[in-house]
mmCIF file of C-alpha atoms and ligand atoms in Angstrom:
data_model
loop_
_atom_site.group_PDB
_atom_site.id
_atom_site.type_symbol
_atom_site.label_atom_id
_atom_site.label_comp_id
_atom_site.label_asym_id
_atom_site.label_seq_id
_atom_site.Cartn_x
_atom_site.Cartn_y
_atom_site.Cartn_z
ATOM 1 C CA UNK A 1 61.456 5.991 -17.672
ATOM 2 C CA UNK A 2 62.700 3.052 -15.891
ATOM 3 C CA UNK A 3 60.738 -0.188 -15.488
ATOM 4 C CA UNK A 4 60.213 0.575 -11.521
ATOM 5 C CA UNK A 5 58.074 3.767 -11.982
ATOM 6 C CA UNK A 6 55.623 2.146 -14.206
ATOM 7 C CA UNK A 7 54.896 -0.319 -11.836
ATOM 8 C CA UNK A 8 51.677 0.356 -9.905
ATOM 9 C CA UNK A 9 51.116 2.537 -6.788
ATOM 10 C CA UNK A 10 49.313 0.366 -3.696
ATOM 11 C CA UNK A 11 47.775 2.177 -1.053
ATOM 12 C CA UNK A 12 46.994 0.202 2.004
ATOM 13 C CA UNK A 13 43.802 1.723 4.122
ATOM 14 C CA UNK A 14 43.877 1.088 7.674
ATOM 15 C CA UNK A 15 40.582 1.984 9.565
ATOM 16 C CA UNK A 16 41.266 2.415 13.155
ATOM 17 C CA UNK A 17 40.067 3.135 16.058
ATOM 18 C CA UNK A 18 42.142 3.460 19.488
ATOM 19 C CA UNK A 19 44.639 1.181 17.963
ATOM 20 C CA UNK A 20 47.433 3.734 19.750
ATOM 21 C CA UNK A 21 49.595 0.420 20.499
ATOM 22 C CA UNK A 22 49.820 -1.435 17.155
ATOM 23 C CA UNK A 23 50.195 1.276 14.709
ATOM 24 C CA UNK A 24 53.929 1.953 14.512
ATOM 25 C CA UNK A 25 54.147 -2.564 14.385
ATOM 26 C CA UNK A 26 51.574 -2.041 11.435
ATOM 27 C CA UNK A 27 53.516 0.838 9.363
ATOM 28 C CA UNK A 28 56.901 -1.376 9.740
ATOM 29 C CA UNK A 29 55.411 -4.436 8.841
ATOM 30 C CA UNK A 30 53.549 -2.929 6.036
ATOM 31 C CA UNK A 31 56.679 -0.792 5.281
ATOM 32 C CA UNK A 32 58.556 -4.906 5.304
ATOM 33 C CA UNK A 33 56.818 -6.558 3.144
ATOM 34 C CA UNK A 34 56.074 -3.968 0.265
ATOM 35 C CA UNK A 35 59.694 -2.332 -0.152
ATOM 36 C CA UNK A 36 60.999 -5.713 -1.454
ATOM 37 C CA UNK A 37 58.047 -5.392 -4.330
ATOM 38 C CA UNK A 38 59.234 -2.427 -6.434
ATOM 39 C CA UNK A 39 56.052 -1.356 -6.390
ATOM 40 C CA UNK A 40 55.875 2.870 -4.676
ATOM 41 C CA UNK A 41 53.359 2.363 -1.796
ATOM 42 C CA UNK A 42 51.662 4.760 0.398
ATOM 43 C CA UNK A 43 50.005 4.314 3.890
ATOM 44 C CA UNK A 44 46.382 5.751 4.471
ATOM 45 C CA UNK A 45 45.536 5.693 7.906
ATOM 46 C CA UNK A 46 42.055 6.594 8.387
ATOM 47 C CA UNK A 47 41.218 7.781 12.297
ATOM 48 C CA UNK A 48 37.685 7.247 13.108
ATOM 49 C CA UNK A 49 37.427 9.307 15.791
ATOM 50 C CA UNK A 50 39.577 7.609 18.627
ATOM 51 C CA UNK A 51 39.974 8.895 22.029
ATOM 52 C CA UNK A 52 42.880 7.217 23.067
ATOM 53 C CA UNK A 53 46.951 8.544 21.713
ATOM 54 C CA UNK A 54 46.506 6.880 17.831
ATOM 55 C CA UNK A 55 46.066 10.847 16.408
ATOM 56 C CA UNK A 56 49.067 11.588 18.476
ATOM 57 C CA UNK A 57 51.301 8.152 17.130
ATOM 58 C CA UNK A 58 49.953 9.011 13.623
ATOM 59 C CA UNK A 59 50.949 12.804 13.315
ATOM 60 C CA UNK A 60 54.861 11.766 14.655
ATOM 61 C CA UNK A 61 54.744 8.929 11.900
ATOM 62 C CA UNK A 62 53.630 11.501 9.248
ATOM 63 C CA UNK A 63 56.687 13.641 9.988
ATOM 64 C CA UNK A 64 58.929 11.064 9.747
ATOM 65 C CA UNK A 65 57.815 9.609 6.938
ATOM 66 C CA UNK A 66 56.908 10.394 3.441
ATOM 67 C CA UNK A 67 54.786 8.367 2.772
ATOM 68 C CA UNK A 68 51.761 7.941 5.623
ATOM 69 C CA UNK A 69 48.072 9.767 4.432
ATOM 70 C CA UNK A 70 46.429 10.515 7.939
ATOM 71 C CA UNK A 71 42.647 11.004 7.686
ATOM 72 C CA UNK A 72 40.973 12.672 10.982
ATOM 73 C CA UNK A 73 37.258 11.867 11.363
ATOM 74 C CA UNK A 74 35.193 14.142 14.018
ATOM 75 C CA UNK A 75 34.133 11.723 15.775
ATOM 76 C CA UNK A 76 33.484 7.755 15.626
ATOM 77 C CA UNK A 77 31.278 6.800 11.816
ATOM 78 C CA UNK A 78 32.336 3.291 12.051
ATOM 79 C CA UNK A 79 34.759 0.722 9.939
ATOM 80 C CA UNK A 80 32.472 0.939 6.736
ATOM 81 C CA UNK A 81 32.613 4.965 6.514
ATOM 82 C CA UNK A 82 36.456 4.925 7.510
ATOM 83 C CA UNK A 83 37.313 2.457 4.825
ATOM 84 C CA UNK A 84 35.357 4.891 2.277
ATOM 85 C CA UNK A 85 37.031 8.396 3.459
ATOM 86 C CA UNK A 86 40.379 5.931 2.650
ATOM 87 C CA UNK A 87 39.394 4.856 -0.592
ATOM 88 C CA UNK A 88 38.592 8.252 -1.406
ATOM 89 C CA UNK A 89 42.250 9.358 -0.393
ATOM 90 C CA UNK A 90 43.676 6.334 -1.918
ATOM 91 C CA UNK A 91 45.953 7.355 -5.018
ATOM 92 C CA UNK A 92 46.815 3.803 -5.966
ATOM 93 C CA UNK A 93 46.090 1.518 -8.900
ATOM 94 C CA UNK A 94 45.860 -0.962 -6.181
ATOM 95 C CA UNK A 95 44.174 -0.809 -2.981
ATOM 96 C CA UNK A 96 44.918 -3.079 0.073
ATOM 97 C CA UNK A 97 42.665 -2.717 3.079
ATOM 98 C CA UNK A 98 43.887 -4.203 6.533
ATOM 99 C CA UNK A 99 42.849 -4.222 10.181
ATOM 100 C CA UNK A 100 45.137 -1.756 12.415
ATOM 101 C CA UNK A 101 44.975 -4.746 15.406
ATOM 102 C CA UNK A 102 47.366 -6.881 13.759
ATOM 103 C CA UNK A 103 45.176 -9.539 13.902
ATOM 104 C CA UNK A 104 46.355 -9.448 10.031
ATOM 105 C CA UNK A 105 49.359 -9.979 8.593
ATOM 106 C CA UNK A 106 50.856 -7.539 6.502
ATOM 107 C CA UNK A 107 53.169 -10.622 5.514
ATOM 108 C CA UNK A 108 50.416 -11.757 3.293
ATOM 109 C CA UNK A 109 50.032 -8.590 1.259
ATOM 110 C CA UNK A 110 52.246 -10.108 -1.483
ATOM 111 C CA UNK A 111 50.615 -13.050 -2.096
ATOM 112 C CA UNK A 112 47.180 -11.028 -2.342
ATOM 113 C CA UNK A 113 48.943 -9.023 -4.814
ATOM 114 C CA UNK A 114 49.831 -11.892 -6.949
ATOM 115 C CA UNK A 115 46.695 -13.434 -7.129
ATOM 116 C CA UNK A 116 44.977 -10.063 -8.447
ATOM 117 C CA UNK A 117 47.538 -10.498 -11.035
ATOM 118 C CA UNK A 118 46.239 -13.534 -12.051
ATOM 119 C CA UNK A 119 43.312 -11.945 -13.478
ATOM 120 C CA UNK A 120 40.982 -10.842 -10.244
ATOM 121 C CA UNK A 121 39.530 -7.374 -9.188
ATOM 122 C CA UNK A 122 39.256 -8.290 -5.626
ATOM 123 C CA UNK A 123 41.202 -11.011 -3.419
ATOM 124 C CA UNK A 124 39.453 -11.314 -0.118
ATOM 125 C CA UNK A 125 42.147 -12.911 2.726
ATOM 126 C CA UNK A 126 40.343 -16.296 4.538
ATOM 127 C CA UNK A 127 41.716 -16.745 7.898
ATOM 128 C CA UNK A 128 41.765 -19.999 8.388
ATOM 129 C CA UNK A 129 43.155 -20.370 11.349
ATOM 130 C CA UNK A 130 40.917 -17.907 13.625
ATOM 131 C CA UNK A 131 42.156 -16.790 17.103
ATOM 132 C CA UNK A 132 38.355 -15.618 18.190
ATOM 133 C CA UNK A 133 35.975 -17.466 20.701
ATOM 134 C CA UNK A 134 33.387 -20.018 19.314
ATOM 135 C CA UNK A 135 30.491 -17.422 20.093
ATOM 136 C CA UNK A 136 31.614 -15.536 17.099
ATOM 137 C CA UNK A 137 32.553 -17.957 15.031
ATOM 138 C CA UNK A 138 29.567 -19.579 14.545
ATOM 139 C CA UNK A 139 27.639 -16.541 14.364
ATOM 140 C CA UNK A 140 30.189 -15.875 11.379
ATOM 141 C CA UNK A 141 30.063 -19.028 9.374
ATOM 142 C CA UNK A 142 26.196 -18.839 9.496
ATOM 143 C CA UNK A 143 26.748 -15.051 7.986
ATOM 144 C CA UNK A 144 29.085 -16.399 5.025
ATOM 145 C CA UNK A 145 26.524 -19.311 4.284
ATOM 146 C CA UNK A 146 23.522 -17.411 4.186
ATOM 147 C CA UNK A 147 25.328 -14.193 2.273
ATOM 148 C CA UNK A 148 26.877 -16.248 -0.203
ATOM 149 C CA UNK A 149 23.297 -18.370 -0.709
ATOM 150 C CA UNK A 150 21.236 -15.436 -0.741
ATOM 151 C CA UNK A 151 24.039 -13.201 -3.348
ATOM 152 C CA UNK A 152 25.129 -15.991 -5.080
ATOM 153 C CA UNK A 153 28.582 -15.373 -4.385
ATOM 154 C CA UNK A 154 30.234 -17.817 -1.820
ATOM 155 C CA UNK A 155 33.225 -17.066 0.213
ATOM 156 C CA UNK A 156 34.478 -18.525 3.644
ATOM 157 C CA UNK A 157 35.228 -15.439 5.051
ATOM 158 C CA UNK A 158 33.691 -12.217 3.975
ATOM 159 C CA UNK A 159 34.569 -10.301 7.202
ATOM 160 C CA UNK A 160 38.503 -10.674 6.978
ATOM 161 C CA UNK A 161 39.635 -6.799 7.285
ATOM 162 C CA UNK A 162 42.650 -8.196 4.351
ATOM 163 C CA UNK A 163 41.614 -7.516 1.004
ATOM 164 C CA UNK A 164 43.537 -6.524 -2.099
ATOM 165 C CA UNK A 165 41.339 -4.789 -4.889
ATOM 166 C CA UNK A 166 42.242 -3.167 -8.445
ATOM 167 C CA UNK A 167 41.177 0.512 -7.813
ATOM 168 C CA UNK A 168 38.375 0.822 -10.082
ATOM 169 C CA UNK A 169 36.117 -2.047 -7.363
ATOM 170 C CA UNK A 170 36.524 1.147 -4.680
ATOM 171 C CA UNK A 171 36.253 3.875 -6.838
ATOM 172 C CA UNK A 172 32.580 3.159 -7.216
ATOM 173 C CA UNK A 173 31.552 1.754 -3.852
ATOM 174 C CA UNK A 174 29.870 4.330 -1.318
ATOM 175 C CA UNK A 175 29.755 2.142 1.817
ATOM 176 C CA UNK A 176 28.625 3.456 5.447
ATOM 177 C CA UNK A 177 26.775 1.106 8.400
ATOM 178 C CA UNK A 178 27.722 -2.430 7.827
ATOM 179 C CA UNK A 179 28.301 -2.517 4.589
ATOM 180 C CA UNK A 180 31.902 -2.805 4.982
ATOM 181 C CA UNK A 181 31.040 -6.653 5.404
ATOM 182 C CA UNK A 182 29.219 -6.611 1.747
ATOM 183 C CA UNK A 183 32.200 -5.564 -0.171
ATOM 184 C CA UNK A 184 32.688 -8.540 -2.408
ATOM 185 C CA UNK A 185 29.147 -8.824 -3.071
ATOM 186 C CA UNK A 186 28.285 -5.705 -3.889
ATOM 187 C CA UNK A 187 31.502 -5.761 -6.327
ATOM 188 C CA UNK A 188 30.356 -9.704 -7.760
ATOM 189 C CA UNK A 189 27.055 -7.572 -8.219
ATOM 190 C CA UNK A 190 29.006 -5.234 -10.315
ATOM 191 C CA UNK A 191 30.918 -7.553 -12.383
ATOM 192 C CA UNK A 192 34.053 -7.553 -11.191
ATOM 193 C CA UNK A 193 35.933 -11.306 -10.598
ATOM 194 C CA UNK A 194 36.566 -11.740 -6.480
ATOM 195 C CA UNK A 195 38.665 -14.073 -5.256
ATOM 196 C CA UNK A 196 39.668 -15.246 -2.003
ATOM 197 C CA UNK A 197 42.713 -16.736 -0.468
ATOM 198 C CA UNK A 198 43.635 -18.280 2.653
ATOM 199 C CA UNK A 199 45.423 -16.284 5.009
HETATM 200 N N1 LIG B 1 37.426 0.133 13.562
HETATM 201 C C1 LIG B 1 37.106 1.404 13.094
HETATM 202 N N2 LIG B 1 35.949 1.994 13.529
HETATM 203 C C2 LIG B 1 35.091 1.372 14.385
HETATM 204 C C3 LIG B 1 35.414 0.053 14.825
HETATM 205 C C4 LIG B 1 36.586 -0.530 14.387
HETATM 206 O O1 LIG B 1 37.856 1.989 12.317
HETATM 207 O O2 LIG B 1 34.064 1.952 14.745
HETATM 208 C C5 LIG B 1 38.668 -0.505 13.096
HETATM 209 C C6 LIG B 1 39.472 -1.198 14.186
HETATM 210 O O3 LIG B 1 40.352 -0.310 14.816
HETATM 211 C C7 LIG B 1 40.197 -2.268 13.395
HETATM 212 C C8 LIG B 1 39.172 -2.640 12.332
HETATM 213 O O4 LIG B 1 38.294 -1.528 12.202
HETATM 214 O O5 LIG B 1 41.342 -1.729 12.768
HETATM 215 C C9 LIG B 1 38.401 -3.911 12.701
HETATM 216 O O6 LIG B 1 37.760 -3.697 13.932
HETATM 217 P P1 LIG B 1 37.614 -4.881 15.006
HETATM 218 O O7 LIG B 1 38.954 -5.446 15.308
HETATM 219 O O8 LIG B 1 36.833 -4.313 16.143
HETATM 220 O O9 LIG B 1 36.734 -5.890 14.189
HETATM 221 P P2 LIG B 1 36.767 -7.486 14.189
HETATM 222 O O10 LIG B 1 38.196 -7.935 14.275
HETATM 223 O O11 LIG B 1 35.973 -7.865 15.369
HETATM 224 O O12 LIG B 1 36.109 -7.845 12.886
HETATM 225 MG MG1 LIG B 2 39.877 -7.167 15.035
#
């Protein structure tokens, strides 16, 4: 065997819902900043239950391509449960979860990757420069203080939808609701190093 297939798989698990316009953007800028890696990388896109064209997008980009995962839900669970019926479909060593509004950058990807490499389980993106309105910003940074006072683990930005983790942090998590914004605590809980990196 060559050096290239013992390199890890990544899957990247996008929860969306009626995100018709930005997936095709998503898969090629996913699709541009992993094929330079080496690494073999599949795309799970997990539908939760949009109304809009996304099914529609997703089934033409799954016949063109070999490697896109589509995952129907019946109807709308919410980001949490979309993320899990991902990670369950998810065949990679690594797992990288983003947002299917490209209000992340699959650009970073790479650098999340390399900072799991320096010895982390779970590297949570911080956007640091936020596009949203104060209204939810403050409401936010009063959610990271009082999780990471409360859990003992502190991080900026715990609600970033860009996270790298080594498959064995979502193997074990069973997340539905709003859990989905607990992820690196309820990993920190478990042992596991998290990390977080400005994005
Ligand atoms: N999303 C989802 N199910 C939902 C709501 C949202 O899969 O019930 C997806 C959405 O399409 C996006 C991601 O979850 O890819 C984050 O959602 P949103 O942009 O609404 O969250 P925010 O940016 O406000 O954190
Ligand atoms: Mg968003």
């Amino acid at each position: 065997e060559t050096a290239d297939t013992l390199l890890e798989m990544i899957s990247v698990v996008v929860p969306l819902l009626n995100e018709e316009r930005s997936l095709e953007t998503l898969y090629d800028e996913i699709a541009n900043a992993l094929e330079p890696l080496d690494h073999d990388f599949e795309v799970v896109f997990v539908d939760d239950g949009s109304t809009d064209g996304s099914l529609a997008v997703l089934s033409r980009l799954h016949d063109e391509l070999p490697n896109i995962v589509v995952v129907h839900l019946r109807r709308n669970f919410g980001k949490a449960a979309a993320l899990q019926a991902g990670f369950l479909e998810a065949r990679g060593e690594i797992v990288v979860t983003i947002d299917a509004d490209l209000q992340d950058d699959p650009a970073e990807i790479p650098k999340l990757l390399a900072k799991l490499d320096e010895g982390f389980d779970l590297v949570s993106g911080w956007k640091t420069k936020r596009r949203d309105p104060l209204s939810r910003r403050i409401p936010s940074r009063i959610f990271n203080s009082v999780t990471g006072w409360v859990s003992g683990l502190r991080l900026h930005d715990l609600n970033c939808g860009l996270k790298a983790y080594r498959a064995e942090v979502v193997r074990g998590l069973r997340i539905y609701g709003e859990l989905h914004r607990f992820i690196p605590v309820l990993a920190h809980y478990r042992g596991f190093r998290v990390g977080e990196l400005p994005v």
